[in-house]
mmCIF file of N, CA and C in Angstrom:
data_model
loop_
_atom_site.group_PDB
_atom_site.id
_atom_site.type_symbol
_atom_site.label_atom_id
_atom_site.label_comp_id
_atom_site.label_asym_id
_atom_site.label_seq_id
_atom_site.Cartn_x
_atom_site.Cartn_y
_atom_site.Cartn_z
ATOM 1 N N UNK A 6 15.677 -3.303 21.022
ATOM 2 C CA UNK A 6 15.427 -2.308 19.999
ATOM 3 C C UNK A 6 14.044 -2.513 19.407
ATOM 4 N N UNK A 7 13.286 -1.419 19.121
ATOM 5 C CA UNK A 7 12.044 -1.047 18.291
ATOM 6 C C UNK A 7 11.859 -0.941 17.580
ATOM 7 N N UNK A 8 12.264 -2.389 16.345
ATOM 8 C CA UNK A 8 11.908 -1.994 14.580
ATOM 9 C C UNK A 8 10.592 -1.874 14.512
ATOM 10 N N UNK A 9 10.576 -0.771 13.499
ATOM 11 C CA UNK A 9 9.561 -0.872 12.477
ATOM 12 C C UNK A 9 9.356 -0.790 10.850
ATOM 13 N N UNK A 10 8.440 -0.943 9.782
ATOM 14 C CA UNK A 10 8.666 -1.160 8.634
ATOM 15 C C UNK A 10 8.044 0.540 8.441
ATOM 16 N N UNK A 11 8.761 1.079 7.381
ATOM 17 C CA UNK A 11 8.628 2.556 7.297
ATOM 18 C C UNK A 11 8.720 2.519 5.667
ATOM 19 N N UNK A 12 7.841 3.168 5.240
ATOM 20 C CA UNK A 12 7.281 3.314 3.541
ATOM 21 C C UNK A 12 8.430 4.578 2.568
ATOM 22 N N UNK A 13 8.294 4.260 2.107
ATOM 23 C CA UNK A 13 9.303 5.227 1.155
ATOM 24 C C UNK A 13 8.389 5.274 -0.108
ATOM 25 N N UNK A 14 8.227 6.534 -0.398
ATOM 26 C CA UNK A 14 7.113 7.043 -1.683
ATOM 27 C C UNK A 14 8.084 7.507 -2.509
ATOM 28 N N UNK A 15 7.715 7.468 -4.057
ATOM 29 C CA UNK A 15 8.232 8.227 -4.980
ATOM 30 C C UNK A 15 8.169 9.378 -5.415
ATOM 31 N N UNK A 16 8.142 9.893 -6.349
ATOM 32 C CA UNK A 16 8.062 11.380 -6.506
ATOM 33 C C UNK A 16 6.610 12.193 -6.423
ATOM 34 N N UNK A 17 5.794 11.302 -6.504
ATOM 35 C CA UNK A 17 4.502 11.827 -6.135
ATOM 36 C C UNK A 17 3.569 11.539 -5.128
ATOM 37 N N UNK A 18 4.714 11.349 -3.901
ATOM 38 C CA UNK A 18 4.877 11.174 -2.849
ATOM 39 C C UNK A 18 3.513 10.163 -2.422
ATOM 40 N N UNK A 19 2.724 9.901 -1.119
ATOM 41 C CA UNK A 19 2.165 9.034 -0.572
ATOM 42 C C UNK A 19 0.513 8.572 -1.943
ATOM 43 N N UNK A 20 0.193 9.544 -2.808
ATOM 44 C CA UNK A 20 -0.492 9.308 -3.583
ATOM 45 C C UNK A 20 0.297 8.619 -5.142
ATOM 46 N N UNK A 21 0.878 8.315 -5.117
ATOM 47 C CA UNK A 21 1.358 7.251 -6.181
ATOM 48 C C UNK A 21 1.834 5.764 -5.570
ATOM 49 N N UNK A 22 1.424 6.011 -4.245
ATOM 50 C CA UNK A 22 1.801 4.177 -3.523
ATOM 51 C C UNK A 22 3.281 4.386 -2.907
ATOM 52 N N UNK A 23 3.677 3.001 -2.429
ATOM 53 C CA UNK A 23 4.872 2.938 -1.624
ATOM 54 C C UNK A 23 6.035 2.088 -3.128
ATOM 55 N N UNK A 24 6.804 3.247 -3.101
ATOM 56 C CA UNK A 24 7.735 2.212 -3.304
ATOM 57 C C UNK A 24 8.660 1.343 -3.212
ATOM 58 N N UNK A 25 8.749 1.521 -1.829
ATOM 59 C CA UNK A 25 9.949 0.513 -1.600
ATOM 60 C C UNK A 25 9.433 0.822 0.187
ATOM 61 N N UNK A 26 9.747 -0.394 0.712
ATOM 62 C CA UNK A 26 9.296 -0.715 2.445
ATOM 63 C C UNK A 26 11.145 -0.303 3.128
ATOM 64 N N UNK A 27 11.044 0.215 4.364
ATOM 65 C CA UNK A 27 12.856 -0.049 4.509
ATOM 66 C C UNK A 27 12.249 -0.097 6.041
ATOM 67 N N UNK A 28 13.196 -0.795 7.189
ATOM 68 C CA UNK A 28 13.374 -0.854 8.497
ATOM 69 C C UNK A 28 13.900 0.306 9.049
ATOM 70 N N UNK A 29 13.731 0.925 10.409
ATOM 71 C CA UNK A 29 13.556 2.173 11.215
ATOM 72 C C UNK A 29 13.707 1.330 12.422
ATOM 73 N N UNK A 30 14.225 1.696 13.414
ATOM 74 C CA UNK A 30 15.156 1.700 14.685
ATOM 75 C C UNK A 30 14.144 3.251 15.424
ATOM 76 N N UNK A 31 13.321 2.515 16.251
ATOM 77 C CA UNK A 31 12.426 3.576 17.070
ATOM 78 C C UNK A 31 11.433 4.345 16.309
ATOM 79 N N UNK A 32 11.612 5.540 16.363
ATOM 80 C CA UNK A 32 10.944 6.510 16.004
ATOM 81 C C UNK A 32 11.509 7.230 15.033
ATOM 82 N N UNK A 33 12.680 7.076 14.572
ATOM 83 C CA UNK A 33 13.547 7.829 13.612
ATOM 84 C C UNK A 33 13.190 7.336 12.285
ATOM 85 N N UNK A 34 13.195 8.542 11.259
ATOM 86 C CA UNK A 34 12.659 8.317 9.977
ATOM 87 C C UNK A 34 14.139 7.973 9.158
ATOM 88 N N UNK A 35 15.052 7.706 9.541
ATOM 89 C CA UNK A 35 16.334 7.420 8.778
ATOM 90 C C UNK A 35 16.135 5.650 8.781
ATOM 91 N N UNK A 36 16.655 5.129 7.433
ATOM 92 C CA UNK A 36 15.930 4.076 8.006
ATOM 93 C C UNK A 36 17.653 2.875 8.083
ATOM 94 N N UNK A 37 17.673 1.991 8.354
ATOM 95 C CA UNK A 37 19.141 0.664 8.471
ATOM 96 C C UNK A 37 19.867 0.881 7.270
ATOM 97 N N UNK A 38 19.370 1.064 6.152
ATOM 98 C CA UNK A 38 20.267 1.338 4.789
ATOM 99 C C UNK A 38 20.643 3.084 4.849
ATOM 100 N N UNK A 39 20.574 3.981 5.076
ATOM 101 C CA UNK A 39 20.918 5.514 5.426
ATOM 102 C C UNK A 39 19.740 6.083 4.630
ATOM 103 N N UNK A 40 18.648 5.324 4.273
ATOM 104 C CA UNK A 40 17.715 6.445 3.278
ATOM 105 C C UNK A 40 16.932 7.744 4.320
ATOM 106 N N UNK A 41 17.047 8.081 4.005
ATOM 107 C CA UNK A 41 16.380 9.568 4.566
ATOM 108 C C UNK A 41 14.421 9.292 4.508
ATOM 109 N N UNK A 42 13.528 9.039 4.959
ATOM 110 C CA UNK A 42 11.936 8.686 5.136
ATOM 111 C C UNK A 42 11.244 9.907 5.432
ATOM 112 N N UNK A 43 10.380 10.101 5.068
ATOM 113 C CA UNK A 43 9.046 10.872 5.016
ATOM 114 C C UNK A 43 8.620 10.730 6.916
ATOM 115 N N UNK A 44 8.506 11.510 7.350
ATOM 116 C CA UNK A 44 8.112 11.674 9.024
ATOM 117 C C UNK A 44 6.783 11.137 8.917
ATOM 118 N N UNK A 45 5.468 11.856 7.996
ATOM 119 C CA UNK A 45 4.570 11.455 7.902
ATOM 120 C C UNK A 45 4.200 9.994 7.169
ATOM 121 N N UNK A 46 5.078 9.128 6.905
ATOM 122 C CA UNK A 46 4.543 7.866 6.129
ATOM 123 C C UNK A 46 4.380 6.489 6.883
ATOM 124 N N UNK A 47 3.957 5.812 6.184
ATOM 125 C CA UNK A 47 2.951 4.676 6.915
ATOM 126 C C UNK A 47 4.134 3.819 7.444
ATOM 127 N N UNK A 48 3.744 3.401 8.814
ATOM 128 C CA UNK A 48 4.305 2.494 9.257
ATOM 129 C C UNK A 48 3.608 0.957 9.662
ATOM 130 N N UNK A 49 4.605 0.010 9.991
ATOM 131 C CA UNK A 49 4.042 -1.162 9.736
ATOM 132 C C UNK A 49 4.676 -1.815 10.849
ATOM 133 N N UNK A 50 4.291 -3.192 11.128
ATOM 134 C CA UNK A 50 5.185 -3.831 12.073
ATOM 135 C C UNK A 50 5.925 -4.688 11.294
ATOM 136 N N UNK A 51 7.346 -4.941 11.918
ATOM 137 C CA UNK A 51 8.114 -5.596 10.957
ATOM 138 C C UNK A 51 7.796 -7.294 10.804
ATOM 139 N N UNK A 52 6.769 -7.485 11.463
ATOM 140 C CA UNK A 52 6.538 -8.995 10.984
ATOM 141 C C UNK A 52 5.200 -8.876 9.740
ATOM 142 N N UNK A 53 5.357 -8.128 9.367
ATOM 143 C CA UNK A 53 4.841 -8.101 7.977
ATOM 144 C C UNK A 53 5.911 -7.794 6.440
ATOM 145 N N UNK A 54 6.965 -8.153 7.351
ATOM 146 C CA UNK A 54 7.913 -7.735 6.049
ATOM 147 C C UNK A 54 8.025 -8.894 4.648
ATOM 148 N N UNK A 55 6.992 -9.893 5.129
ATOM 149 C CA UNK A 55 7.191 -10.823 3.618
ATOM 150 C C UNK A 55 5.924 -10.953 3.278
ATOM 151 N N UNK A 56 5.516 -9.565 3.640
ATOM 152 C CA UNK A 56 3.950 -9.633 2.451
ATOM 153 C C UNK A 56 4.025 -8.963 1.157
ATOM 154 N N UNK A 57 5.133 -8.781 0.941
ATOM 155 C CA UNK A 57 5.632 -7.509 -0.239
ATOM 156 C C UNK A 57 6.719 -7.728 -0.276
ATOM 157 N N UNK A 58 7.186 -8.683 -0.554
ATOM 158 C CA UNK A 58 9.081 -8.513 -0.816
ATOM 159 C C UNK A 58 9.158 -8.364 -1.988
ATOM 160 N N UNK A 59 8.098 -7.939 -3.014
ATOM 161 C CA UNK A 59 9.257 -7.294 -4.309
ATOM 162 C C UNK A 59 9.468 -5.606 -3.804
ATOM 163 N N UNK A 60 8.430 -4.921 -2.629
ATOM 164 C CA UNK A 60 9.289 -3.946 -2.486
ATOM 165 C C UNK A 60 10.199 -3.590 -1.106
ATOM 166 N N UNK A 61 10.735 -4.489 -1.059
ATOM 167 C CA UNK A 61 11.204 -4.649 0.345
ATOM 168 C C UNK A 61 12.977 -4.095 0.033
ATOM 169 N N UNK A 62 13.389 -3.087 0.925
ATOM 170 C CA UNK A 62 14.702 -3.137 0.592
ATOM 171 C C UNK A 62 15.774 -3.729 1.294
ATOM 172 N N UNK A 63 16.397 -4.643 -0.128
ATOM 173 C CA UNK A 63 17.290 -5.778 0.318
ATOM 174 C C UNK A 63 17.979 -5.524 0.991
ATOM 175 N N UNK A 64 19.324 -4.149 1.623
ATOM 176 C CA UNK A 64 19.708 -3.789 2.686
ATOM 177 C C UNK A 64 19.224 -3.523 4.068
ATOM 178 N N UNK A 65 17.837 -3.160 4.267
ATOM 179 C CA UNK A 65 17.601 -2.820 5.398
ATOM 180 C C UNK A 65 16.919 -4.432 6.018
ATOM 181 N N UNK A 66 16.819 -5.323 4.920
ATOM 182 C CA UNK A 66 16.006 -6.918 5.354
ATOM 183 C C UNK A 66 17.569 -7.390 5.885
ATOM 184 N N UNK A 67 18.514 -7.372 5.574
ATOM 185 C CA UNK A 67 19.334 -8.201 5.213
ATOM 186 C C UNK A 67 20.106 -7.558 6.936
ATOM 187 N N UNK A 68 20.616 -6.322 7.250
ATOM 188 C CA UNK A 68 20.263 -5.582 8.685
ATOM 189 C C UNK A 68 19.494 -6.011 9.759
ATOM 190 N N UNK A 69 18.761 -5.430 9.205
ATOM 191 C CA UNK A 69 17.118 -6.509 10.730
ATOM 192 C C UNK A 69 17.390 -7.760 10.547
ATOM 193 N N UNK A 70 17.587 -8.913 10.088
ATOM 194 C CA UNK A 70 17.441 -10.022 10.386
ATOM 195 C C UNK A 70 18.836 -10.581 10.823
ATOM 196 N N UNK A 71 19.980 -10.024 10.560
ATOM 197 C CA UNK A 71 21.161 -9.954 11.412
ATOM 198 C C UNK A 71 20.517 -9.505 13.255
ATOM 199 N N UNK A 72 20.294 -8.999 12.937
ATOM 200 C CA UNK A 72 19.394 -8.132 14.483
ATOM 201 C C UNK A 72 18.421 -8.828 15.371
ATOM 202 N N UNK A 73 17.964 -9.538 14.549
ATOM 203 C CA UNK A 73 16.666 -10.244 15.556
ATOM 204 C C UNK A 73 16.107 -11.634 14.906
ATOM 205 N N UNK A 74 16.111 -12.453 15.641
ATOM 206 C CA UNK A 74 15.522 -13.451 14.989
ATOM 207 C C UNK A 74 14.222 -13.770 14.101
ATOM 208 N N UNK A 75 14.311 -14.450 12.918
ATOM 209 C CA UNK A 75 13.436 -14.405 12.210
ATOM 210 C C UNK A 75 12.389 -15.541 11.954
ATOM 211 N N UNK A 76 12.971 -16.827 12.749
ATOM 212 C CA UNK A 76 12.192 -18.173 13.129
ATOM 213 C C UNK A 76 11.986 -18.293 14.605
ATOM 214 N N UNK A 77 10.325 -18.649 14.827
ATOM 215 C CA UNK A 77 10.190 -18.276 16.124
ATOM 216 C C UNK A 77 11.191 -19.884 16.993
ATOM 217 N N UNK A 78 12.008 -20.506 16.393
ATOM 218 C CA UNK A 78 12.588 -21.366 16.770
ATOM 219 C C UNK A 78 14.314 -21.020 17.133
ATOM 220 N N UNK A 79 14.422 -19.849 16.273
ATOM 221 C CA UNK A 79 15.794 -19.840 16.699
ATOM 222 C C UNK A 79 16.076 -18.799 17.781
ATOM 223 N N UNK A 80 14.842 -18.740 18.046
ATOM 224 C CA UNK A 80 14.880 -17.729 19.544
ATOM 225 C C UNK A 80 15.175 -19.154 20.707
ATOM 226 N N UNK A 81 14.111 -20.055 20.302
ATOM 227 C CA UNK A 81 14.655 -20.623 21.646
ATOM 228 C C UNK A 81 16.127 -21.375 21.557
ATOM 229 N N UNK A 82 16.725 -21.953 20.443
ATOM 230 C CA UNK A 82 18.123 -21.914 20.466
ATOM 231 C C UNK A 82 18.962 -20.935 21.035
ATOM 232 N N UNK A 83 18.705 -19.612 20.896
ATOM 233 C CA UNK A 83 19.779 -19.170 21.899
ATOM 234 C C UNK A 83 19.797 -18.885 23.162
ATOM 235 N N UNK A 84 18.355 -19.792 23.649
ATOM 236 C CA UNK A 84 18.504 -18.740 24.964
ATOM 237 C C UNK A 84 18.796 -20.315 26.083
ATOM 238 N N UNK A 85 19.018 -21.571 24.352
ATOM 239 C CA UNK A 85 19.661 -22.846 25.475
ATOM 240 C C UNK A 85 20.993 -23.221 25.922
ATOM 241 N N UNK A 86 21.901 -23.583 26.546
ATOM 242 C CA UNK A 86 23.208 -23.624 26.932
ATOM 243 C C UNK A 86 23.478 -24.126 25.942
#
C-alpha cells in the first residue's frame, strides 16, 4: 500500500495553514480516520509524520503505524524466522 500524509485546512481553506495532517491510502482524498480531504491539498510523504505532531491526527497515526513499520529495525524482525 501507498501512504501518504494529506493536509486538512480550516475554514479558510489552504490560506489560513494546515490544520491538522491525516494519512491517505493511494490517491484517494478520504483519509484512515473517514475525514473527507481537499483533492487539491498538499501532500507529503509519510516519513515526515513527526515533524508536526501537534497537528497530526491521532487516529489516522495510530492506523498507519498498525500498517507498516515504524523502526527501520522492526522490519528486519519480521522478515526473520
Amino acid at each position: 500500500m501507498e501512504h501518504q500524509m494529506r493536509a486538512e485546512y480550516g475554514p479558510d481553506g489552504q490560506s489560513g495553514g494546515v490544520k491538522s495532517w491525516h494519512i491517505t491510502v493511494g490517491d484517494t482524498i478520504t483519509a484512515m480516520c473517514g475525514h473527507e480531504l481537499v483533492a487539491g491539498g498538499e501532500t507529503r510523504e509519510p516519513t515526515r509524520w513527526s515533524e508536526q505532531p501537534d497537528l497530526n491526527c491521532h487516529t489516522c497515526g495510530a492506523l498507519f503505524l498498525r500498517e507498516v513499520p515504524y523502526l527501520p529495525s522492526e522490519h528486519i524482525y519480521r522478515e526473520q524466522p
